mmCIF file of C-alpha atoms in Angstrom:
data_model
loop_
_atom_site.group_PDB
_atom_site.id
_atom_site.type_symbol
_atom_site.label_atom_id
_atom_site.label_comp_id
_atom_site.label_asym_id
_atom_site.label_seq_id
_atom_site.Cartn_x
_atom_site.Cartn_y
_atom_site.Cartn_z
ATOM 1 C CA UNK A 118 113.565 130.572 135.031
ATOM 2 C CA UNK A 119 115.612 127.835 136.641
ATOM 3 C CA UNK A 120 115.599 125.070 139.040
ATOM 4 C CA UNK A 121 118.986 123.552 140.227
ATOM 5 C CA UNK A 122 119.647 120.503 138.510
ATOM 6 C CA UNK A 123 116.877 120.525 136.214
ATOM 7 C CA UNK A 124 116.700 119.598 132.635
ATOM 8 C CA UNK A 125 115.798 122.355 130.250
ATOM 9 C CA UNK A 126 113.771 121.790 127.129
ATOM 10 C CA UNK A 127 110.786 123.770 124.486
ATOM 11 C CA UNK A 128 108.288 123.452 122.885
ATOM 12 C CA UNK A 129 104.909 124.416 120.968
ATOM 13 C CA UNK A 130 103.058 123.641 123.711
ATOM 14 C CA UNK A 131 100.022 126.744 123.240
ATOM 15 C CA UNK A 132 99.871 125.793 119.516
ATOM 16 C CA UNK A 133 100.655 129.637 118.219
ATOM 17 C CA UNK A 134 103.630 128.285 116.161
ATOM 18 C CA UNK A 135 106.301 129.433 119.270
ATOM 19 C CA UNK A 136 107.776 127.191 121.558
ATOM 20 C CA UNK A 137 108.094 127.863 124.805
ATOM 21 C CA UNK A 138 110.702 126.590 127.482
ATOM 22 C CA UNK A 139 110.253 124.044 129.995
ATOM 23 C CA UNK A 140 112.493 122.688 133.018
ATOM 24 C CA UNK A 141 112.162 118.871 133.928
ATOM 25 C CA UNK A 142 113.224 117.829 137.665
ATOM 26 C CA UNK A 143 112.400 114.291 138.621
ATOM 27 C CA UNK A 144 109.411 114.078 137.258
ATOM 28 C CA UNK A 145 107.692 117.213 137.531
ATOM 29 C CA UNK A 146 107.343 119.676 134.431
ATOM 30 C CA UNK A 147 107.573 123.183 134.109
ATOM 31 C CA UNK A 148 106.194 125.041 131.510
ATOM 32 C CA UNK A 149 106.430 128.798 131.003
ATOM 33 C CA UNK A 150 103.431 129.430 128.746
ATOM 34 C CA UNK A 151 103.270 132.941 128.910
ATOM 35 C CA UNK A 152 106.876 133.486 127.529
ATOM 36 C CA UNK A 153 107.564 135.640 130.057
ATOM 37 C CA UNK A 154 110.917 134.152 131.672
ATOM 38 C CA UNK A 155 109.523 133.174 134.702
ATOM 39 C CA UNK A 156 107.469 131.017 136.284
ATOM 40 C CA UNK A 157 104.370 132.312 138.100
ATOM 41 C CA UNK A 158 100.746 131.653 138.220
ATOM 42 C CA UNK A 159 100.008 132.018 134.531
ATOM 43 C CA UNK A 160 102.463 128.673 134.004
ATOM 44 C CA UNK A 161 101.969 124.905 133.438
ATOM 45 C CA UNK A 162 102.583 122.293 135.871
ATOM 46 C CA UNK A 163 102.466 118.460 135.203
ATOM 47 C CA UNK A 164 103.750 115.394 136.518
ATOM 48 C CA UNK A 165 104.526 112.658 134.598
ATOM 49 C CA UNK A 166 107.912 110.584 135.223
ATOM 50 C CA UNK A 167 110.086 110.295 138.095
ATOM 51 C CA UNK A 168 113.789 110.231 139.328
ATOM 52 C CA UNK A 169 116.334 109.026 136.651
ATOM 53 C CA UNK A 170 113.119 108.953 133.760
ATOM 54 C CA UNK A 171 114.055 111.079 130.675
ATOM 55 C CA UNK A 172 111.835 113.901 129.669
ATOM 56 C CA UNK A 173 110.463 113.773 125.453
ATOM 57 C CA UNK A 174 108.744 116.514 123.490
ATOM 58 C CA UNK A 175 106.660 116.234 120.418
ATOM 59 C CA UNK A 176 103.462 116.491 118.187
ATOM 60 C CA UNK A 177 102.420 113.255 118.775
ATOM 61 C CA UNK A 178 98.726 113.454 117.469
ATOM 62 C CA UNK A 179 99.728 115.919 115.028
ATOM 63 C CA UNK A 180 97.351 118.442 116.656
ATOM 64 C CA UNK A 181 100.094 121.489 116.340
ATOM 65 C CA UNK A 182 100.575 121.736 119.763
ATOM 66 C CA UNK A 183 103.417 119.282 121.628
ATOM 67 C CA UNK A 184 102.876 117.129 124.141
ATOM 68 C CA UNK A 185 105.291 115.450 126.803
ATOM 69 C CA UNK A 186 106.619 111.914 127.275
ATOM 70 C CA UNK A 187 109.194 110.175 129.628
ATOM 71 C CA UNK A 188 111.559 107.318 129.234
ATOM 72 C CA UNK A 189 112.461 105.144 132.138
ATOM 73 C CA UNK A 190 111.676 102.384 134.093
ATOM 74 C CA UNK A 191 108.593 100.505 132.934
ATOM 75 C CA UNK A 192 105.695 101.446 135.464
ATOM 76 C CA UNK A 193 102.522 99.295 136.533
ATOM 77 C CA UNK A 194 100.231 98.483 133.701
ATOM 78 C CA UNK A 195 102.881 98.882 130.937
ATOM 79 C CA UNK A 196 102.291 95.378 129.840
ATOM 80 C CA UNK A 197 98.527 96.091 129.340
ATOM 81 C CA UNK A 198 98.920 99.436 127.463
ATOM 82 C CA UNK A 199 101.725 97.667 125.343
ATOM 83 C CA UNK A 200 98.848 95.168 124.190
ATOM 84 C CA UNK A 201 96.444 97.451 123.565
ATOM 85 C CA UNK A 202 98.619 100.195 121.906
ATOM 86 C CA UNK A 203 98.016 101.449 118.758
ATOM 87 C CA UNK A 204 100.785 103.596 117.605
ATOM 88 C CA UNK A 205 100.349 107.435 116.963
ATOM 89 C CA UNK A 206 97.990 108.736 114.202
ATOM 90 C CA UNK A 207 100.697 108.745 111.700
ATOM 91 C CA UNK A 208 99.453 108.014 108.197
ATOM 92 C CA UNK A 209 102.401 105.510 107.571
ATOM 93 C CA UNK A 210 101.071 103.477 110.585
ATOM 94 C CA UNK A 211 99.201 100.817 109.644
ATOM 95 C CA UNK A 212 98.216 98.992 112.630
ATOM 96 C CA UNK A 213 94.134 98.100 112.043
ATOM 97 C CA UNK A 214 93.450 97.310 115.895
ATOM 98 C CA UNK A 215 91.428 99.597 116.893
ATOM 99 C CA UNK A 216 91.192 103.688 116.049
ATOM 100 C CA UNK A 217 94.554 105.418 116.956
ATOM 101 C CA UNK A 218 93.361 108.996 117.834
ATOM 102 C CA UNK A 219 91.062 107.982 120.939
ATOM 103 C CA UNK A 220 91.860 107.744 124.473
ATOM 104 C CA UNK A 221 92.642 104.845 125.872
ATOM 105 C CA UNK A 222 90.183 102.946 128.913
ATOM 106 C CA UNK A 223 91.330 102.281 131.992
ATOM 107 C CA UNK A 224 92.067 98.943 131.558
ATOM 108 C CA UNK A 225 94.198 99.782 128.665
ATOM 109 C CA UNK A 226 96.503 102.380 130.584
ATOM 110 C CA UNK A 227 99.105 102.070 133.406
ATOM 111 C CA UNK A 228 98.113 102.533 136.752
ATOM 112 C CA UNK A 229 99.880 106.084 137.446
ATOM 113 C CA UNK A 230 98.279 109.098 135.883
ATOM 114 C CA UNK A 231 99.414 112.214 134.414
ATOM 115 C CA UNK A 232 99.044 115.180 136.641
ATOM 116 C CA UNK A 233 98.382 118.616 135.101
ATOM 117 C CA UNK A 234 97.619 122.230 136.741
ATOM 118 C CA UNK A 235 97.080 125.078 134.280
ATOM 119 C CA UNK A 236 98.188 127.235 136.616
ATOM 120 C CA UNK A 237 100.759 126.873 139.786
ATOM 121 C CA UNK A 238 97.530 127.579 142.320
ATOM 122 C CA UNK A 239 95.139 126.149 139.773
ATOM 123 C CA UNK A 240 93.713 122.169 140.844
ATOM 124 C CA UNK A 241 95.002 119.476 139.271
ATOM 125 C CA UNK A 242 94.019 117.101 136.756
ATOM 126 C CA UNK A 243 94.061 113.522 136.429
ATOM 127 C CA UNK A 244 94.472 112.128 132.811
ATOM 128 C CA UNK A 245 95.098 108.266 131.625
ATOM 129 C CA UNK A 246 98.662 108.177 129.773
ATOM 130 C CA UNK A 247 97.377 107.942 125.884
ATOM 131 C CA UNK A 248 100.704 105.765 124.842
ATOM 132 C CA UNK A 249 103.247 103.108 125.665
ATOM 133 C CA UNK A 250 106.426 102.221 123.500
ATOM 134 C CA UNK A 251 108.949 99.300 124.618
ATOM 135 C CA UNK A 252 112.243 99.100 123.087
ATOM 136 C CA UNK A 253 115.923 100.190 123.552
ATOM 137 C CA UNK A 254 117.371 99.886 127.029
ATOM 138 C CA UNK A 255 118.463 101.973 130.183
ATOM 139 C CA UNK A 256 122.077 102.990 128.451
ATOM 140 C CA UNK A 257 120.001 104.647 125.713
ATOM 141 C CA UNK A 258 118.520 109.169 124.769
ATOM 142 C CA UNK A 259 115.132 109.066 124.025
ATOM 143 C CA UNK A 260 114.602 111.152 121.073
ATOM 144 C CA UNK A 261 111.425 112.500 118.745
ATOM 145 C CA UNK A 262 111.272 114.239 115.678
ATOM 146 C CA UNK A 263 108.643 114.284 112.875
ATOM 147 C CA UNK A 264 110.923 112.272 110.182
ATOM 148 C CA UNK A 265 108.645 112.223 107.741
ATOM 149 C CA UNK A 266 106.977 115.794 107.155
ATOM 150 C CA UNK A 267 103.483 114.579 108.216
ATOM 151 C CA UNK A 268 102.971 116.948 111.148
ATOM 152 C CA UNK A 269 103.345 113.554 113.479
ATOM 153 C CA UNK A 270 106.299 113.176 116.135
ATOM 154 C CA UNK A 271 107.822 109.992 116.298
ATOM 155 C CA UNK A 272 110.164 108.390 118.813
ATOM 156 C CA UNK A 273 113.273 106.777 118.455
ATOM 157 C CA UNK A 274 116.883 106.049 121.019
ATOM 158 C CA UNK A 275 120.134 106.861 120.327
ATOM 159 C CA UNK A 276 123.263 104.822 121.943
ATOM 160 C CA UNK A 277 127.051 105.400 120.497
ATOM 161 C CA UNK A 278 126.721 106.670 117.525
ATOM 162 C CA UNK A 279 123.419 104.565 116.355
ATOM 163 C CA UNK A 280 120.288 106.124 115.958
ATOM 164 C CA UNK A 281 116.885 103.758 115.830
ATOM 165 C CA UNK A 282 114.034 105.825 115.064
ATOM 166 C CA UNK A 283 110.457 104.060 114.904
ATOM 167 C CA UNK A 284 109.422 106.680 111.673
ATOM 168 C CA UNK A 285 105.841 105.138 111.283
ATOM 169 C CA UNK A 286 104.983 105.646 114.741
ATOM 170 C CA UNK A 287 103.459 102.186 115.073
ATOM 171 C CA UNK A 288 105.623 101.278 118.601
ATOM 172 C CA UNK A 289 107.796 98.864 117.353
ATOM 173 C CA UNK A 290 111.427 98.962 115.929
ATOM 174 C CA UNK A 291 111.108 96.473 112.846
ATOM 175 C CA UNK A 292 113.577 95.946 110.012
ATOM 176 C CA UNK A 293 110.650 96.032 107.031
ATOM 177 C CA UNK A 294 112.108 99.172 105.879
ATOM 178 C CA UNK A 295 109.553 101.337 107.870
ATOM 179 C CA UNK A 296 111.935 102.541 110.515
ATOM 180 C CA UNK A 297 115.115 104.566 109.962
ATOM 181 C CA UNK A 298 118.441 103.555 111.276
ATOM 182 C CA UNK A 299 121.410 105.800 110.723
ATOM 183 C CA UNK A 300 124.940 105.326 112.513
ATOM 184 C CA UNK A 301 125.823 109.355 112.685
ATOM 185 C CA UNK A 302 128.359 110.439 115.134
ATOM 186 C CA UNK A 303 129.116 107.877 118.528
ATOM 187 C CA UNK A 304 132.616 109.655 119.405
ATOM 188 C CA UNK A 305 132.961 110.130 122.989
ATOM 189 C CA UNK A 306 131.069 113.003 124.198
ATOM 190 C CA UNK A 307 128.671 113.156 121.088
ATOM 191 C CA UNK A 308 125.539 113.911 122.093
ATOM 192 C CA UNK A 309 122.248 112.925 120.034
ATOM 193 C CA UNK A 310 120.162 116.216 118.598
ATOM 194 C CA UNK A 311 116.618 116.461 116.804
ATOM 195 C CA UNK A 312 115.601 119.536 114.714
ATOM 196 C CA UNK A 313 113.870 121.220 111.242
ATOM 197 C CA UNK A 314 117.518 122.624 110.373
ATOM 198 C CA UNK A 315 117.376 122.718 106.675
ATOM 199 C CA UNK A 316 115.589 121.668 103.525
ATOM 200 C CA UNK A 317 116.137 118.755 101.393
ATOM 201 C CA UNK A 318 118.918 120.368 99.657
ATOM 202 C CA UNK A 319 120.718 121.412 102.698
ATOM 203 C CA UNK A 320 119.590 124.532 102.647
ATOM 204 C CA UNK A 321 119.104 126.613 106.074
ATOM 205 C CA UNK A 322 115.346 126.721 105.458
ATOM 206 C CA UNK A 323 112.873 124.345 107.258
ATOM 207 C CA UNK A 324 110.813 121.945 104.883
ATOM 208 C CA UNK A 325 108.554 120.380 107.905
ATOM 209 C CA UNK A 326 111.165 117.299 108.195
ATOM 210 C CA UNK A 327 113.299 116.956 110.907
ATOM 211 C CA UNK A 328 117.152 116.220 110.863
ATOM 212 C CA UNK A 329 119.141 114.339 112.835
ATOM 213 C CA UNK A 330 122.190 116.009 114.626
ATOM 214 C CA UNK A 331 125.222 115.891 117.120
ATOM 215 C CA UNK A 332 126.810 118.204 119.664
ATOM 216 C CA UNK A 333 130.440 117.387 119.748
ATOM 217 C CA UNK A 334 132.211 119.938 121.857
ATOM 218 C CA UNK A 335 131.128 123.461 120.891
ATOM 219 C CA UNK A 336 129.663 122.771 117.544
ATOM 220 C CA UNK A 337 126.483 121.317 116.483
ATOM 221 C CA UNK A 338 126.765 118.774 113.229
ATOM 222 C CA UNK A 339 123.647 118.730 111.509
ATOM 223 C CA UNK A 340 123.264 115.705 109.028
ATOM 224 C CA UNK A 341 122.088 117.763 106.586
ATOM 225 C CA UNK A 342 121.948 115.980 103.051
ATOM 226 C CA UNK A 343 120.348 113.453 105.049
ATOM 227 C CA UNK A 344 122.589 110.458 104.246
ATOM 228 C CA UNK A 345 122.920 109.071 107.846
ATOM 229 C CA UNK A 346 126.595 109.969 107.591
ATOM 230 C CA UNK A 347 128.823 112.748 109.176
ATOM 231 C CA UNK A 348 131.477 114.243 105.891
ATOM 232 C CA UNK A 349 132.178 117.232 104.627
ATOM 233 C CA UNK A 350 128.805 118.332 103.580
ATOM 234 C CA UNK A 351 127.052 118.272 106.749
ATOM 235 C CA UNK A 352 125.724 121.849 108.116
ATOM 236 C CA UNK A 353 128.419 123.009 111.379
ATOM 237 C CA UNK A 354 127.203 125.528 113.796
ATOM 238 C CA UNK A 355 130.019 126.926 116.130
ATOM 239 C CA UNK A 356 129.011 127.658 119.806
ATOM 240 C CA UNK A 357 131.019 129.954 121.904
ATOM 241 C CA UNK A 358 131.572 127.674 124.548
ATOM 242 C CA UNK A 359 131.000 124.108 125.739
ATOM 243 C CA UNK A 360 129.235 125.157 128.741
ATOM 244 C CA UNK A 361 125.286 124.293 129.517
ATOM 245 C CA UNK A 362 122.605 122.147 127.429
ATOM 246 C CA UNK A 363 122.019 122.989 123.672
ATOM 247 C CA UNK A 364 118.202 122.724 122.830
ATOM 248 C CA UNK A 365 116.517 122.789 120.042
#
């Protein structure tokens, strides 16, 4: 299950509490649903992105099943859906526009659709893109994690070192205090991680909140007593090599 050049990521994307693994190549998606290592006709295809977009996983609607994103360029229409947007049905989100679980109308969406199959022969699907988030920049990872133990993804960047993470799912990056902000890592090479590593105690048992993390060489630094800080107390997993893409 490989494409040359292609990104590889998983994810719940069935709902039966397993994820699955995907490969992302200039905008087109690969999913292998069956979990069998392969892709054939039982798979997933979408497109949604494009050359140079990155690809995003997450619950989003908190409907146990993740769903895919991309961050890039802005496309045509952004400006409209950025009006009109909502935010994700997080229950810290308090955004009163309009209701926050419903698809949006044409006139609220960009001008591209997603493209689905639900299998590789199967015809394809035309859906409006439900959401549209503007902040961070080109030089930025795209990240999502459900931060708060609600069952709802959120979305956040990461850029040397400083993590931004919009934790009420409302679009914006504010400083109110609803959005987390942690400096963790930002040494050359670090690269950003997102994952239900531990409990609140920093034990190796998931508690439904994500953790932030770094790959720095061959060893994965979870911050896990959750103070925004690499030290001494932080989980350390120790990879055999620093060859291919860690996922989560």
């Amino acid at each position: 299950f490989d494409i040359e050049g292609a990104q590889p990521l998983a994810g719940d994307f069935n709902g039966d509490g397993f994820d699955e693994l995907a490969l992302f190549l200039e905008g087109e998606w690969f999913i292998d649903v069956n979990v069998n290592g392969r892709w054939d006709d039982a798979d997933i295809w979408l497109r949604l992105g494009e050359e140079g977009d990155q690809p995003v996983v997450g619950d989003w609607d908190g409907d146990g099943k993740d769903d895919v994103g991309v961050y890039g360029r802005k496309w045509m229409g952004d400006d409209r859906a950025i009006a009109n947007e909502t935010g994700i049905p997080d229950a810290e989100n308090f955004q009163r526009k309009q209701a926050k679980n419903l698809p949006p109308r044409a006139d609220q969406a960009p001008d591209d659709p997603r493209m689905l199959k639900k299998s590789r022969n199967g015809q394809p699907r035309a859906d409006l893109i439900d959401h549209v988030f503007r902040f961070g920049n080109g030089k930025d990872i795209a990240l999502s994690g459900d931060f708060n133990g609600d069952g709802h993804a959120t979305v956040g960047v990461y850029r040397n070192g400083r993590w931004s993470l919009d934790a009420n799912g409302d679009g914006r990056l504010t400083s109110d205090g609803q959005d987390l902000y942690f400096d963790f890592g930002g040494a050359e090479g670090d690269i950003p991680l997102v994952g239900d590593f531990c409990n609140q105690s920093g034990d190796p048992v998931g508690d439904g909140v994500d953790e932030i993390a770094i790959v720095r060489g061959n060893q994965v630094i979870v911050d896990s007593n959750r103070n925004g800080k690499v030290d001494a107390t932080d989980q350390v997993f120790q990879l055999d090599s620093t060859d291919g893409t860690v996922i989560v």
